[in-house]
Amino acid sequence: MSKNKKHEVTQLLHNIGTNNKSADLYPLVYDNLHEIAEKLYRRERPGHTLQPTILVNEAYMSLVDQDQIDWKGRSHFFAVSAQAIRRVLVHHARKKNAIKRGSGEYHLDLEEGLTYSVEKDEIMLSLDEALEHLEKLHERQAKVVELKFFGGMKMQEIADELGVSIKTIEIDWKVAKAWLKKFMRSDI
C-alpha cells in the first residue's frame, strides 16, 4: 500500500463516524483484507463454503457497522479487522462443526500461520478457546497471536500497534505459541 493510500485510509477512518465514508474506504482496504483471507486458504482444496471474498465481505461489514469504534488509523483498522476475521471464522466453524472431537492430535502450525481449512473447523474452535484462555492470563500475548495469525501483520506492525518493542513482541509470540500448543494438546 502506497504512502498516499495509507494516508487516505487513515483520513477516511477518522471521518467514518461523522459523514459515513465507509463506501469510500472499502476499495482502499479490500486488497489487503483479501490477501489475508487468501493466505488462510492458499494450501487448501477448492470448493470451500466460505470463500476468501465472502470472509472479507463479512468481516468488513461487521467493522463498518460498529459506530462505537474510534478509529485511530490504518494499523488500528487492520488490528480490529483481525478480530473480525477471527469472529467470522469461529462463527462459521461453529455452524459447520458436524465432526465430533476425535482422539487424534491436532496440528496447527502457527509459524506457517494463516492456513485454514473447512475440514479443520474443530481446530479453529480449539484455537479460539485457547486464545480466550490466554487472553485471561496474558492479554497482549493473545493479541499478538490474533494480529499475526488472523491479521497477517508483521512483527514490526504488531509492535507499532501495541506500542511495545519488537523484541517484546518476539518474546510474546514465542511464549504464546508454546502455551497454545500445550493448551491445545491438553484440550484433546
Short mmCIF file of N, CA and C in Angstrom, two decimals:
data_model
loop_
_atom_site.label_atom_id
_atom_site.label_comp_id
_atom_site.label_asym_id
_atom_site.label_seq_id
_atom_site.Cartn_x
_atom_site.Cartn_y
_atom_site.Cartn_z
N MET A 1 0.86 -1.17 0.00
CA MET A 1 0.00 0.00 0.00
C MET A 1 0.90 1.23 0.00
N SER A 2 0.65 2.14 -0.93
CA SER A 2 1.47 3.35 -1.04
C SER A 2 1.24 4.28 0.14
N LYS A 3 2.18 5.19 0.34
CA LYS A 3 2.09 6.14 1.44
C LYS A 3 0.85 7.01 1.31
N ASN A 4 0.53 7.47 0.08
CA ASN A 4 -0.67 8.27 -0.15
C ASN A 4 -1.94 7.49 0.17
N LYS A 5 -1.95 6.22 -0.24
CA LYS A 5 -3.11 5.38 0.01
C LYS A 5 -3.28 5.15 1.52
N LYS A 6 -2.16 4.94 2.23
CA LYS A 6 -2.21 4.75 3.68
C LYS A 6 -2.80 6.00 4.35
N HIS A 7 -2.34 7.17 3.90
CA HIS A 7 -2.85 8.42 4.46
C HIS A 7 -4.35 8.57 4.16
N GLU A 8 -4.74 8.20 2.95
CA GLU A 8 -6.16 8.30 2.57
C GLU A 8 -7.02 7.38 3.44
N VAL A 9 -6.54 6.18 3.70
CA VAL A 9 -7.25 5.24 4.57
C VAL A 9 -7.41 5.85 5.96
N THR A 10 -6.33 6.38 6.49
CA THR A 10 -6.38 7.00 7.83
C THR A 10 -7.39 8.13 7.87
N GLN A 11 -7.37 8.99 6.85
CA GLN A 11 -8.32 10.12 6.80
C GLN A 11 -9.77 9.63 6.74
N LEU A 12 -10.02 8.64 5.90
CA LEU A 12 -11.38 8.11 5.79
C LEU A 12 -11.84 7.48 7.10
N LEU A 13 -10.93 6.79 7.78
CA LEU A 13 -11.28 6.18 9.07
C LEU A 13 -11.66 7.25 10.09
N HIS A 14 -10.94 8.35 10.10
CA HIS A 14 -11.26 9.43 11.03
C HIS A 14 -12.62 10.06 10.72
N ASN A 15 -13.01 10.01 9.46
CA ASN A 15 -14.27 10.65 9.05
C ASN A 15 -15.47 9.71 9.01
N ILE A 16 -15.26 8.42 9.21
CA ILE A 16 -16.37 7.47 9.10
C ILE A 16 -17.53 7.84 10.01
N GLY A 17 -17.24 8.13 11.25
CA GLY A 17 -18.31 8.44 12.19
C GLY A 17 -19.09 9.69 11.85
N THR A 18 -18.45 10.66 11.24
CA THR A 18 -19.10 11.94 11.00
C THR A 18 -19.86 12.00 9.69
N ASN A 19 -19.33 11.41 8.63
CA ASN A 19 -20.04 11.52 7.37
C ASN A 19 -20.08 10.21 6.57
N ASN A 20 -20.02 9.09 7.27
CA ASN A 20 -20.18 7.76 6.70
C ASN A 20 -19.46 7.57 5.37
N LYS A 21 -18.16 7.53 5.42
CA LYS A 21 -17.33 7.34 4.24
C LYS A 21 -16.93 5.87 4.07
N SER A 22 -17.68 4.95 4.68
CA SER A 22 -17.28 3.54 4.62
C SER A 22 -17.28 3.01 3.19
N ALA A 23 -18.15 3.53 2.33
CA ALA A 23 -18.16 3.08 0.94
C ALA A 23 -16.88 3.50 0.22
N ASP A 24 -16.30 4.63 0.59
CA ASP A 24 -15.04 5.09 0.01
C ASP A 24 -13.86 4.29 0.54
N LEU A 25 -13.97 3.79 1.75
CA LEU A 25 -12.89 3.05 2.39
C LEU A 25 -12.71 1.66 1.79
N TYR A 26 -13.81 1.00 1.48
CA TYR A 26 -13.78 -0.40 1.06
C TYR A 26 -12.79 -0.67 -0.08
N PRO A 27 -12.81 0.10 -1.17
CA PRO A 27 -11.85 -0.20 -2.25
C PRO A 27 -10.40 -0.01 -1.83
N LEU A 28 -10.15 0.82 -0.84
CA LEU A 28 -8.78 1.08 -0.40
C LEU A 28 -8.23 -0.06 0.47
N VAL A 29 -9.08 -0.72 1.22
CA VAL A 29 -8.62 -1.77 2.14
C VAL A 29 -8.91 -3.18 1.63
N TYR A 30 -9.74 -3.28 0.60
CA TYR A 30 -10.16 -4.60 0.12
C TYR A 30 -8.98 -5.49 -0.23
N ASP A 31 -8.03 -4.99 -1.01
CA ASP A 31 -6.91 -5.83 -1.43
C ASP A 31 -6.13 -6.39 -0.26
N ASN A 32 -5.88 -5.55 0.76
CA ASN A 32 -5.16 -6.03 1.94
C ASN A 32 -5.95 -7.10 2.68
N LEU A 33 -7.25 -6.86 2.87
CA LEU A 33 -8.08 -7.84 3.57
C LEU A 33 -8.19 -9.13 2.75
N HIS A 34 -8.33 -9.01 1.45
CA HIS A 34 -8.45 -10.19 0.60
C HIS A 34 -7.16 -11.00 0.60
N GLU A 35 -6.02 -10.32 0.65
CA GLU A 35 -4.73 -11.02 0.72
C GLU A 35 -4.65 -11.85 2.00
N ILE A 36 -5.11 -11.28 3.10
CA ILE A 36 -5.13 -12.02 4.37
C ILE A 36 -6.02 -13.25 4.24
N ALA A 37 -7.21 -13.06 3.69
CA ALA A 37 -8.15 -14.18 3.53
C ALA A 37 -7.59 -15.24 2.59
N GLU A 38 -6.94 -14.83 1.52
CA GLU A 38 -6.37 -15.80 0.59
C GLU A 38 -5.28 -16.64 1.26
N LYS A 39 -4.49 -16.02 2.13
CA LYS A 39 -3.46 -16.77 2.85
C LYS A 39 -4.09 -17.86 3.72
N LEU A 40 -5.27 -17.60 4.22
CA LEU A 40 -5.94 -18.60 5.04
C LEU A 40 -6.31 -19.84 4.22
N TYR A 41 -6.49 -19.68 2.94
CA TYR A 41 -6.96 -20.76 2.08
C TYR A 41 -5.92 -21.26 1.08
N ARG A 42 -4.77 -20.68 1.04
CA ARG A 42 -3.78 -20.93 -0.01
C ARG A 42 -3.48 -22.42 -0.23
N ARG A 43 -3.33 -23.17 0.81
CA ARG A 43 -2.93 -24.58 0.66
C ARG A 43 -4.10 -25.56 0.72
N GLU A 44 -5.28 -25.06 0.63
CA GLU A 44 -6.44 -25.93 0.78
C GLU A 44 -7.10 -26.23 -0.56
N ARG A 45 -7.96 -27.21 -0.55
CA ARG A 45 -8.66 -27.62 -1.77
C ARG A 45 -9.69 -26.56 -2.16
N PRO A 46 -10.04 -26.49 -3.44
CA PRO A 46 -11.08 -25.55 -3.86
C PRO A 46 -12.46 -26.05 -3.40
N GLY A 47 -13.43 -25.16 -3.41
CA GLY A 47 -14.80 -25.56 -3.10
C GLY A 47 -15.21 -25.35 -1.66
N HIS A 48 -14.49 -24.55 -0.92
CA HIS A 48 -14.88 -24.25 0.46
C HIS A 48 -16.21 -23.51 0.45
N THR A 49 -16.97 -23.69 1.51
CA THR A 49 -18.25 -22.98 1.60
C THR A 49 -18.06 -21.54 2.03
N LEU A 50 -16.92 -21.21 2.59
CA LEU A 50 -16.63 -19.83 2.99
C LEU A 50 -15.40 -19.38 2.20
N GLN A 51 -15.62 -18.75 1.08
CA GLN A 51 -14.55 -18.30 0.21
C GLN A 51 -13.90 -17.03 0.76
N PRO A 52 -12.65 -16.75 0.37
CA PRO A 52 -11.98 -15.54 0.85
C PRO A 52 -12.78 -14.25 0.64
N THR A 53 -13.42 -14.12 -0.51
CA THR A 53 -14.20 -12.91 -0.78
C THR A 53 -15.35 -12.76 0.20
N ILE A 54 -16.01 -13.87 0.51
CA ILE A 54 -17.11 -13.84 1.48
C ILE A 54 -16.58 -13.49 2.86
N LEU A 55 -15.45 -14.08 3.23
CA LEU A 55 -14.82 -13.78 4.51
C LEU A 55 -14.50 -12.29 4.63
N VAL A 56 -13.92 -11.72 3.59
CA VAL A 56 -13.60 -10.29 3.58
C VAL A 56 -14.87 -9.46 3.72
N ASN A 57 -15.87 -9.80 2.94
CA ASN A 57 -17.12 -9.02 2.98
C ASN A 57 -17.78 -9.08 4.35
N GLU A 58 -17.87 -10.27 4.92
CA GLU A 58 -18.49 -10.40 6.24
C GLU A 58 -17.70 -9.65 7.31
N ALA A 59 -16.38 -9.80 7.28
CA ALA A 59 -15.54 -9.11 8.26
C ALA A 59 -15.67 -7.60 8.10
N TYR A 60 -15.62 -7.12 6.86
CA TYR A 60 -15.69 -5.67 6.62
C TYR A 60 -17.04 -5.11 7.08
N MET A 61 -18.11 -5.80 6.75
CA MET A 61 -19.44 -5.31 7.14
C MET A 61 -19.57 -5.24 8.65
N SER A 62 -18.99 -6.19 9.35
CA SER A 62 -19.07 -6.15 10.81
C SER A 62 -18.25 -4.98 11.37
N LEU A 63 -17.21 -4.58 10.65
CA LEU A 63 -16.38 -3.46 11.10
C LEU A 63 -17.07 -2.12 10.92
N VAL A 64 -17.62 -1.88 9.75
CA VAL A 64 -18.19 -0.56 9.48
C VAL A 64 -19.55 -0.38 10.11
N ASP A 65 -20.17 -1.46 10.56
CA ASP A 65 -21.45 -1.35 11.26
C ASP A 65 -21.28 -0.91 12.71
N GLN A 66 -20.05 -0.84 13.17
CA GLN A 66 -19.79 -0.51 14.58
C GLN A 66 -19.52 0.98 14.71
N ASP A 67 -20.52 1.70 15.16
CA ASP A 67 -20.40 3.15 15.34
C ASP A 67 -19.50 3.53 16.51
N GLN A 68 -19.36 2.63 17.48
CA GLN A 68 -18.65 2.98 18.70
C GLN A 68 -17.14 2.92 18.56
N ILE A 69 -16.62 2.46 17.44
CA ILE A 69 -15.16 2.38 17.29
C ILE A 69 -14.62 3.75 16.91
N ASP A 70 -13.65 4.19 17.69
CA ASP A 70 -12.94 5.43 17.40
C ASP A 70 -11.66 5.05 16.67
N TRP A 71 -11.73 5.02 15.34
CA TRP A 71 -10.60 4.57 14.54
C TRP A 71 -9.40 5.48 14.75
N LYS A 72 -8.28 4.87 15.07
CA LYS A 72 -7.07 5.63 15.34
C LYS A 72 -6.12 5.64 14.15
N GLY A 73 -6.51 4.97 13.09
CA GLY A 73 -5.67 4.95 11.90
C GLY A 73 -5.70 3.60 11.23
N ARG A 74 -4.88 3.48 10.20
CA ARG A 74 -4.84 2.29 9.36
C ARG A 74 -4.46 1.04 10.14
N SER A 75 -3.40 1.10 10.95
CA SER A 75 -2.97 -0.10 11.67
C SER A 75 -4.04 -0.53 12.68
N HIS A 76 -4.71 0.43 13.28
CA HIS A 76 -5.80 0.11 14.19
C HIS A 76 -6.92 -0.59 13.43
N PHE A 77 -7.23 -0.11 12.24
CA PHE A 77 -8.27 -0.74 11.41
C PHE A 77 -7.92 -2.20 11.13
N PHE A 78 -6.67 -2.46 10.74
CA PHE A 78 -6.28 -3.83 10.42
C PHE A 78 -6.18 -4.71 11.67
N ALA A 79 -5.87 -4.12 12.81
CA ALA A 79 -5.87 -4.89 14.06
C ALA A 79 -7.30 -5.31 14.41
N VAL A 80 -8.24 -4.39 14.27
CA VAL A 80 -9.65 -4.72 14.54
C VAL A 80 -10.16 -5.67 13.46
N SER A 81 -9.65 -5.55 12.24
CA SER A 81 -10.01 -6.47 11.16
C SER A 81 -9.62 -7.90 11.51
N ALA A 82 -8.46 -8.07 12.16
CA ALA A 82 -8.03 -9.40 12.57
C ALA A 82 -9.04 -10.02 13.53
N GLN A 83 -9.57 -9.21 14.44
CA GLN A 83 -10.61 -9.70 15.36
C GLN A 83 -11.87 -10.08 14.59
N ALA A 84 -12.25 -9.26 13.62
CA ALA A 84 -13.45 -9.54 12.84
C ALA A 84 -13.29 -10.81 12.03
N ILE A 85 -12.13 -11.00 11.42
CA ILE A 85 -11.87 -12.22 10.65
C ILE A 85 -11.94 -13.43 11.57
N ARG A 86 -11.35 -13.31 12.74
CA ARG A 86 -11.39 -14.41 13.71
C ARG A 86 -12.84 -14.73 14.07
N ARG A 87 -13.65 -13.71 14.35
CA ARG A 87 -15.05 -13.94 14.72
C ARG A 87 -15.82 -14.62 13.59
N VAL A 88 -15.60 -14.19 12.36
CA VAL A 88 -16.29 -14.80 11.22
C VAL A 88 -15.89 -16.26 11.08
N LEU A 89 -14.59 -16.55 11.17
CA LEU A 89 -14.12 -17.93 11.03
C LEU A 89 -14.65 -18.82 12.16
N VAL A 90 -14.64 -18.31 13.37
CA VAL A 90 -15.13 -19.10 14.50
C VAL A 90 -16.63 -19.32 14.37
N HIS A 91 -17.36 -18.29 13.98
CA HIS A 91 -18.81 -18.45 13.79
C HIS A 91 -19.09 -19.49 12.71
N HIS A 92 -18.36 -19.41 11.62
CA HIS A 92 -18.52 -20.38 10.54
C HIS A 92 -18.17 -21.79 11.00
N ALA A 93 -17.08 -21.91 11.76
CA ALA A 93 -16.67 -23.22 12.26
C ALA A 93 -17.72 -23.81 13.18
N ARG A 94 -18.31 -22.98 14.03
CA ARG A 94 -19.36 -23.48 14.93
C ARG A 94 -20.55 -23.99 14.14
N LYS A 95 -20.90 -23.25 13.09
CA LYS A 95 -22.04 -23.66 12.26
C LYS A 95 -21.74 -24.96 11.52
N LYS A 96 -20.51 -25.12 11.06
CA LYS A 96 -20.14 -26.28 10.25
C LYS A 96 -19.65 -27.47 11.05
N ASN A 97 -19.52 -27.31 12.35
CA ASN A 97 -18.86 -28.34 13.15
C ASN A 97 -19.76 -29.55 13.35
N ALA A 98 -19.84 -30.36 12.31
CA ALA A 98 -20.60 -31.60 12.40
C ALA A 98 -19.68 -32.74 12.82
N ILE A 99 -18.39 -32.52 12.70
CA ILE A 99 -17.41 -33.55 13.06
C ILE A 99 -17.21 -33.52 14.56
N LYS A 100 -17.39 -34.62 15.20
CA LYS A 100 -17.20 -34.72 16.65
C LYS A 100 -15.72 -34.74 16.97
N ARG A 101 -15.40 -34.31 18.19
CA ARG A 101 -14.00 -34.33 18.62
C ARG A 101 -13.45 -35.75 18.53
N GLY A 102 -12.27 -35.86 17.92
CA GLY A 102 -11.62 -37.15 17.80
C GLY A 102 -10.58 -37.31 18.87
N SER A 103 -9.92 -38.42 18.83
CA SER A 103 -8.88 -38.64 19.83
C SER A 103 -7.50 -38.37 19.25
N GLY A 104 -7.43 -38.01 17.98
CA GLY A 104 -6.14 -37.72 17.36
C GLY A 104 -5.62 -36.37 17.78
N GLU A 105 -4.36 -36.15 17.49
CA GLU A 105 -3.73 -34.89 17.89
C GLU A 105 -3.94 -33.84 16.80
N TYR A 106 -4.22 -32.64 17.22
CA TYR A 106 -4.39 -31.53 16.28
C TYR A 106 -3.03 -31.05 15.81
N HIS A 107 -2.98 -30.58 14.59
CA HIS A 107 -1.76 -29.94 14.11
C HIS A 107 -2.13 -28.57 13.58
N LEU A 108 -1.64 -27.56 14.24
CA LEU A 108 -1.85 -26.19 13.81
C LEU A 108 -0.50 -25.51 13.87
N ASP A 109 0.08 -25.23 12.70
CA ASP A 109 1.40 -24.64 12.65
C ASP A 109 1.28 -23.13 12.66
N LEU A 110 1.51 -22.53 13.82
CA LEU A 110 1.39 -21.09 13.95
C LEU A 110 2.50 -20.37 13.19
N GLU A 111 3.62 -21.02 12.97
CA GLU A 111 4.69 -20.40 12.18
C GLU A 111 4.26 -20.30 10.73
N GLU A 112 3.70 -21.37 10.22
CA GLU A 112 3.17 -21.31 8.86
C GLU A 112 2.06 -20.28 8.83
N GLY A 113 1.28 -20.29 9.89
CA GLY A 113 0.22 -19.30 10.06
C GLY A 113 -0.73 -19.26 8.89
N LEU A 114 -1.82 -18.63 9.11
CA LEU A 114 -2.76 -18.29 8.07
C LEU A 114 -3.07 -19.41 7.10
N THR A 115 -3.08 -20.63 7.56
CA THR A 115 -3.64 -21.69 6.73
C THR A 115 -4.86 -22.19 7.46
N TYR A 116 -5.92 -22.35 6.74
CA TYR A 116 -7.18 -22.71 7.34
C TYR A 116 -7.92 -23.63 6.41
N SER A 117 -8.58 -24.57 6.93
CA SER A 117 -9.36 -25.50 6.13
C SER A 117 -10.71 -25.69 6.78
N VAL A 118 -11.72 -25.79 5.95
CA VAL A 118 -13.04 -26.05 6.48
C VAL A 118 -13.03 -27.37 7.23
N GLU A 119 -12.18 -28.30 6.78
CA GLU A 119 -12.08 -29.58 7.48
C GLU A 119 -11.48 -29.40 8.87
N LYS A 120 -10.87 -28.26 9.11
CA LYS A 120 -10.22 -28.02 10.39
C LYS A 120 -11.04 -27.09 11.27
N ASP A 121 -12.35 -27.08 11.07
CA ASP A 121 -13.21 -26.24 11.89
C ASP A 121 -13.02 -26.52 13.37
N GLU A 122 -12.85 -27.78 13.69
CA GLU A 122 -12.67 -28.18 15.09
C GLU A 122 -11.40 -27.56 15.66
N ILE A 123 -10.36 -27.51 14.85
CA ILE A 123 -9.11 -26.90 15.29
C ILE A 123 -9.30 -25.40 15.49
N MET A 124 -10.06 -24.76 14.59
CA MET A 124 -10.33 -23.33 14.73
C MET A 124 -11.06 -23.05 16.04
N LEU A 125 -12.01 -23.90 16.38
CA LEU A 125 -12.74 -23.73 17.64
C LEU A 125 -11.82 -23.93 18.83
N SER A 126 -10.94 -24.91 18.72
CA SER A 126 -9.99 -25.17 19.80
C SER A 126 -9.01 -24.00 19.94
N LEU A 127 -8.55 -23.45 18.81
CA LEU A 127 -7.66 -22.29 18.86
C LEU A 127 -8.38 -21.09 19.47
N ASP A 128 -9.62 -20.88 19.10
CA ASP A 128 -10.38 -19.77 19.66
C ASP A 128 -10.53 -19.92 21.17
N GLU A 129 -10.83 -21.12 21.62
CA GLU A 129 -10.96 -21.38 23.06
C GLU A 129 -9.62 -21.14 23.76
N ALA A 130 -8.54 -21.62 23.15
CA ALA A 130 -7.22 -21.42 23.74
C ALA A 130 -6.87 -19.94 23.82
N LEU A 131 -7.19 -19.18 22.77
CA LEU A 131 -6.91 -17.74 22.79
C LEU A 131 -7.73 -17.03 23.86
N GLU A 132 -8.96 -17.46 24.06
CA GLU A 132 -9.78 -16.87 25.13
C GLU A 132 -9.14 -17.10 26.50
N HIS A 133 -8.62 -18.31 26.71
CA HIS A 133 -7.94 -18.60 27.98
C HIS A 133 -6.64 -17.80 28.10
N LEU A 134 -5.87 -17.75 27.02
CA LEU A 134 -4.62 -16.99 27.04
C LEU A 134 -4.90 -15.52 27.31
N GLU A 135 -5.97 -15.00 26.74
CA GLU A 135 -6.31 -13.59 26.93
C GLU A 135 -6.54 -13.26 28.41
N LYS A 136 -7.10 -14.21 29.15
CA LYS A 136 -7.33 -14.00 30.58
C LYS A 136 -6.01 -13.98 31.36
N LEU A 137 -5.03 -14.75 30.87
CA LEU A 137 -3.73 -14.83 31.54
C LEU A 137 -2.77 -13.74 31.08
N HIS A 138 -2.75 -13.51 29.78
CA HIS A 138 -1.81 -12.53 29.22
C HIS A 138 -2.42 -11.94 27.96
N GLU A 139 -3.12 -10.86 28.15
CA GLU A 139 -3.89 -10.24 27.06
C GLU A 139 -3.02 -9.86 25.86
N ARG A 140 -1.84 -9.31 26.11
CA ARG A 140 -1.01 -8.88 24.99
C ARG A 140 -0.53 -10.06 24.16
N GLN A 141 -0.18 -11.17 24.80
CA GLN A 141 0.24 -12.34 24.04
C GLN A 141 -0.89 -12.85 23.15
N ALA A 142 -2.10 -12.87 23.67
CA ALA A 142 -3.25 -13.29 22.87
C ALA A 142 -3.45 -12.34 21.69
N LYS A 143 -3.26 -11.06 21.93
CA LYS A 143 -3.41 -10.05 20.88
C LYS A 143 -2.34 -10.25 19.80
N VAL A 144 -1.12 -10.58 20.21
CA VAL A 144 -0.04 -10.82 19.25
C VAL A 144 -0.41 -11.99 18.33
N VAL A 145 -0.91 -13.07 18.90
CA VAL A 145 -1.31 -14.23 18.09
C VAL A 145 -2.43 -13.83 17.14
N GLU A 146 -3.41 -13.12 17.64
CA GLU A 146 -4.54 -12.71 16.82
C GLU A 146 -4.08 -11.83 15.65
N LEU A 147 -3.23 -10.87 15.93
CA LEU A 147 -2.77 -9.96 14.88
C LEU A 147 -1.90 -10.67 13.85
N LYS A 148 -1.07 -11.60 14.30
CA LYS A 148 -0.18 -12.31 13.38
C LYS A 148 -0.94 -13.39 12.62
N PHE A 149 -1.68 -14.21 13.33
CA PHE A 149 -2.33 -15.36 12.71
C PHE A 149 -3.56 -14.96 11.90
N PHE A 150 -4.44 -14.17 12.49
CA PHE A 150 -5.67 -13.79 11.81
C PHE A 150 -5.54 -12.51 11.00
N GLY A 151 -4.63 -11.65 11.39
CA GLY A 151 -4.48 -10.37 10.71
C GLY A 151 -3.34 -10.30 9.73
N GLY A 152 -2.47 -11.31 9.75
CA GLY A 152 -1.36 -11.35 8.82
C GLY A 152 -0.36 -10.22 8.99
N MET A 153 -0.33 -9.62 10.17
CA MET A 153 0.57 -8.50 10.40
C MET A 153 1.99 -8.99 10.67
N LYS A 154 2.95 -8.17 10.29
CA LYS A 154 4.35 -8.46 10.56
C LYS A 154 4.68 -8.03 11.99
N MET A 155 5.78 -8.55 12.52
CA MET A 155 6.16 -8.28 13.91
C MET A 155 6.28 -6.77 14.18
N GLN A 156 6.91 -6.04 13.27
CA GLN A 156 7.08 -4.61 13.49
C GLN A 156 5.72 -3.90 13.51
N GLU A 157 4.80 -4.31 12.65
CA GLU A 157 3.46 -3.72 12.64
C GLU A 157 2.74 -3.99 13.96
N ILE A 158 2.91 -5.20 14.47
CA ILE A 158 2.28 -5.56 15.75
C ILE A 158 2.89 -4.73 16.87
N ALA A 159 4.20 -4.59 16.86
CA ALA A 159 4.88 -3.79 17.89
C ALA A 159 4.38 -2.35 17.84
N ASP A 160 4.25 -1.79 16.64
CA ASP A 160 3.76 -0.43 16.50
C ASP A 160 2.32 -0.31 17.00
N GLU A 161 1.49 -1.27 16.64
CA GLU A 161 0.08 -1.24 17.04
C GLU A 161 -0.07 -1.34 18.55
N LEU A 162 0.74 -2.19 19.19
CA LEU A 162 0.61 -2.40 20.63
C LEU A 162 1.50 -1.46 21.46
N GLY A 163 2.34 -0.69 20.78
CA GLY A 163 3.14 0.30 21.48
C GLY A 163 4.24 -0.28 22.34
N VAL A 164 4.83 -1.39 21.89
CA VAL A 164 5.94 -2.01 22.62
C VAL A 164 7.06 -2.29 21.62
N SER A 165 8.20 -2.73 22.13
CA SER A 165 9.34 -3.01 21.25
C SER A 165 9.11 -4.29 20.46
N ILE A 166 9.80 -4.40 19.35
CA ILE A 166 9.71 -5.61 18.54
C ILE A 166 10.24 -6.81 19.32
N LYS A 167 11.25 -6.60 20.16
CA LYS A 167 11.80 -7.69 20.99
C LYS A 167 10.72 -8.24 21.93
N THR A 168 9.93 -7.34 22.51
CA THR A 168 8.83 -7.75 23.38
C THR A 168 7.82 -8.59 22.60
N ILE A 169 7.51 -8.18 21.39
CA ILE A 169 6.56 -8.91 20.55
C ILE A 169 7.11 -10.28 20.19
N GLU A 170 8.39 -10.34 19.85
CA GLU A 170 9.01 -11.63 19.51
C GLU A 170 8.96 -12.59 20.70
N ILE A 171 9.19 -12.08 21.89
CA ILE A 171 9.12 -12.92 23.10
C ILE A 171 7.68 -13.35 23.35
N ASP A 172 6.75 -12.40 23.25
CA ASP A 172 5.33 -12.73 23.43
C ASP A 172 4.89 -13.80 22.44
N TRP A 173 5.32 -13.70 21.18
CA TRP A 173 4.95 -14.66 20.14
C TRP A 173 5.49 -16.05 20.49
N LYS A 174 6.75 -16.10 20.91
CA LYS A 174 7.38 -17.38 21.24
C LYS A 174 6.67 -18.04 22.44
N VAL A 175 6.43 -17.27 23.48
CA VAL A 175 5.78 -17.80 24.68
C VAL A 175 4.34 -18.20 24.38
N ALA A 176 3.62 -17.36 23.63
CA ALA A 176 2.22 -17.65 23.31
C ALA A 176 2.10 -18.92 22.49
N LYS A 177 2.99 -19.11 21.51
CA LYS A 177 2.95 -20.33 20.69
C LYS A 177 3.12 -21.57 21.56
N ALA A 178 4.10 -21.53 22.45
CA ALA A 178 4.35 -22.68 23.33
C ALA A 178 3.14 -22.94 24.22
N TRP A 179 2.57 -21.87 24.79
CA TRP A 179 1.42 -22.02 25.67
C TRP A 179 0.22 -22.58 24.90
N LEU A 180 -0.02 -22.07 23.70
CA LEU A 180 -1.16 -22.54 22.90
C LEU A 180 -1.01 -24.01 22.54
N LYS A 181 0.19 -24.41 22.13
CA LYS A 181 0.41 -25.82 21.78
C LYS A 181 0.14 -26.72 22.98
N LYS A 182 0.63 -26.30 24.15
CA LYS A 182 0.41 -27.10 25.36
C LYS A 182 -1.07 -27.13 25.71
N PHE A 183 -1.74 -26.01 25.67
CA PHE A 183 -3.17 -25.93 25.99
C PHE A 183 -3.97 -26.79 25.02
N MET A 184 -3.69 -26.68 23.74
CA MET A 184 -4.47 -27.42 22.75
C MET A 184 -4.23 -28.91 22.84
N ARG A 185 -3.04 -29.32 23.22
CA ARG A 185 -2.79 -30.76 23.40
C ARG A 185 -3.57 -31.30 24.61
N SER A 186 -3.65 -30.51 25.67
CA SER A 186 -4.36 -30.95 26.87
C SER A 186 -5.87 -30.89 26.67
N ASP A 187 -6.30 -30.14 25.67
CA ASP A 187 -7.72 -29.97 25.38
C ASP A 187 -8.28 -31.12 24.56
N ILE A 188 -7.41 -31.96 24.03
CA ILE A 188 -7.86 -33.03 23.14
C ILE A 188 -8.52 -34.14 23.93
#
